[in-house]
Coordinates of C-alpha atoms in Angstrom, one line a residue:
M1 CA 15.4 31.2 2.0
G2 CA 14.7 27.9 0.5
L3 CA 17.6 28.5 -1.8
I4 CA 19.8 29.3 0.6
K5 CA 18.7 26.1 2.8
E6 CA 19.4 24.2 -0.7
L7 CA 22.9 25.5 -1.0
V8 CA 23.7 24.7 2.5
L9 CA 22.5 21.2 2.6
L10 CA 23.9 20.3 -1.0
P11 CA 26.9 18.6 0.1
F12 CA 24.4 15.9 2.1
A13 CA 22.4 15.5 -1.3
P14 CA 24.1 11.6 -1.8
V15 CA 23.2 11.1 1.9
R16 CA 19.5 12.1 1.5
G17 CA 19.1 10.1 -1.9
S18 CA 20.6 6.7 -0.3
G19 CA 18.3 7.5 2.5
W20 CA 15.4 7.6 0.2
V21 CA 16.6 4.7 -2.2
I22 CA 17.1 2.3 1.0
G23 CA 13.6 3.4 2.4
Q24 CA 12.0 2.1 -1.3
V25 CA 13.9 -1.0 -0.8
V26 CA 12.8 -1.8 2.7
Q27 CA 9.2 -1.0 1.7
E28 CA 9.1 -3.3 -1.4
A29 CA 10.9 -5.9 0.5
E30 CA 8.0 -5.8 3.2
R31 CA 5.5 -5.6 0.4
I32 CA 6.8 -8.9 -1.0
Y33 CA 7.4 -10.5 2.8
Y34 CA 3.9 -9.7 3.7
D35 CA 2.1 -10.7 0.3
P36 CA -0.7 -13.2 1.1
S37 CA -0.4 -15.1 -2.1
T38 CA 3.7 -15.5 -1.6
I39 CA 2.8 -16.6 2.0
R40 CA 0.3 -19.3 0.5
T41 CA 2.9 -20.3 -1.7
E42 CA 5.5 -21.1 0.9
L43 CA 2.7 -23.0 2.9
A44 CA 2.3 -25.4 0.1
K45 CA 6.2 -25.6 -0.6
L46 CA 6.1 -26.3 3.3
E47 CA 3.6 -29.1 3.0
E48 CA 5.4 -30.6 0.0
R49 CA 9.0 -30.9 2.2
L50 CA 6.9 -32.6 4.9
E51 CA 5.0 -35.1 2.6
A52 CA 8.6 -35.6 1.1
G53 CA 10.1 -36.4 4.3
E54 CA 12.6 -33.7 3.8
I55 CA 11.2 -32.3 7.4
D56 CA 9.9 -33.9 10.3
E57 CA 6.6 -32.9 12.0
E58 CA 8.1 -30.9 14.6
E59 CA 9.7 -28.6 12.1
F60 CA 6.6 -28.2 9.8
D61 CA 4.8 -27.2 12.9
R62 CA 7.3 -24.6 13.8
Q63 CA 7.7 -23.0 10.2
E64 CA 3.9 -23.3 9.6
D65 CA 3.3 -21.2 13.2
E66 CA 5.8 -18.8 12.0
L67 CA 3.8 -18.5 8.1
L68 CA 0.6 -18.4 9.5
D69 CA 1.7 -15.3 11.9
R70 CA 3.0 -13.6 8.7
L71 CA -0.3 -14.3 7.0
E72 CA -2.3 -12.8 9.8
T73 CA 0.1 -10.0 10.0
A74 CA -0.5 -9.4 6.2
L75 CA -4.1 -9.6 6.1
R76 CA -4.4 -7.3 9.2
R77 CA -2.0 -4.9 7.4
S78 CA -3.9 -4.9 3.9
G79 CA -7.3 -4.2 5.8
A80 CA -5.7 -1.2 7.6
T81 CA -4.7 0.2 4.2
G82 CA -8.3 0.2 3.0
N83 CA -7.1 -1.1 -0.6
G84 CA -10.0 -4.0 -0.8
T85 CA -7.7 -6.7 -0.7
A86 CA -8.4 -8.5 2.8
L87 CA -10.9 -11.4 2.7

């Protein structure tokens, strides 16, 4: 039965393979996006931009809030996985 199923589904193999690849890319993008060290680096760069006068206080506060929300989510996610990376 398994062989017949595979033969019937063979024309859809590229679609299934593409779906797997897209899933892997999304998973890696989320890992990078929610990496606490990446977020902390972005916070430091944001502070440098404020000190250099590239952005005003209002823009700094808005972007800082977004980054801190991301960091909080990242720490919650890492704590939920039980991988021991939570602070």
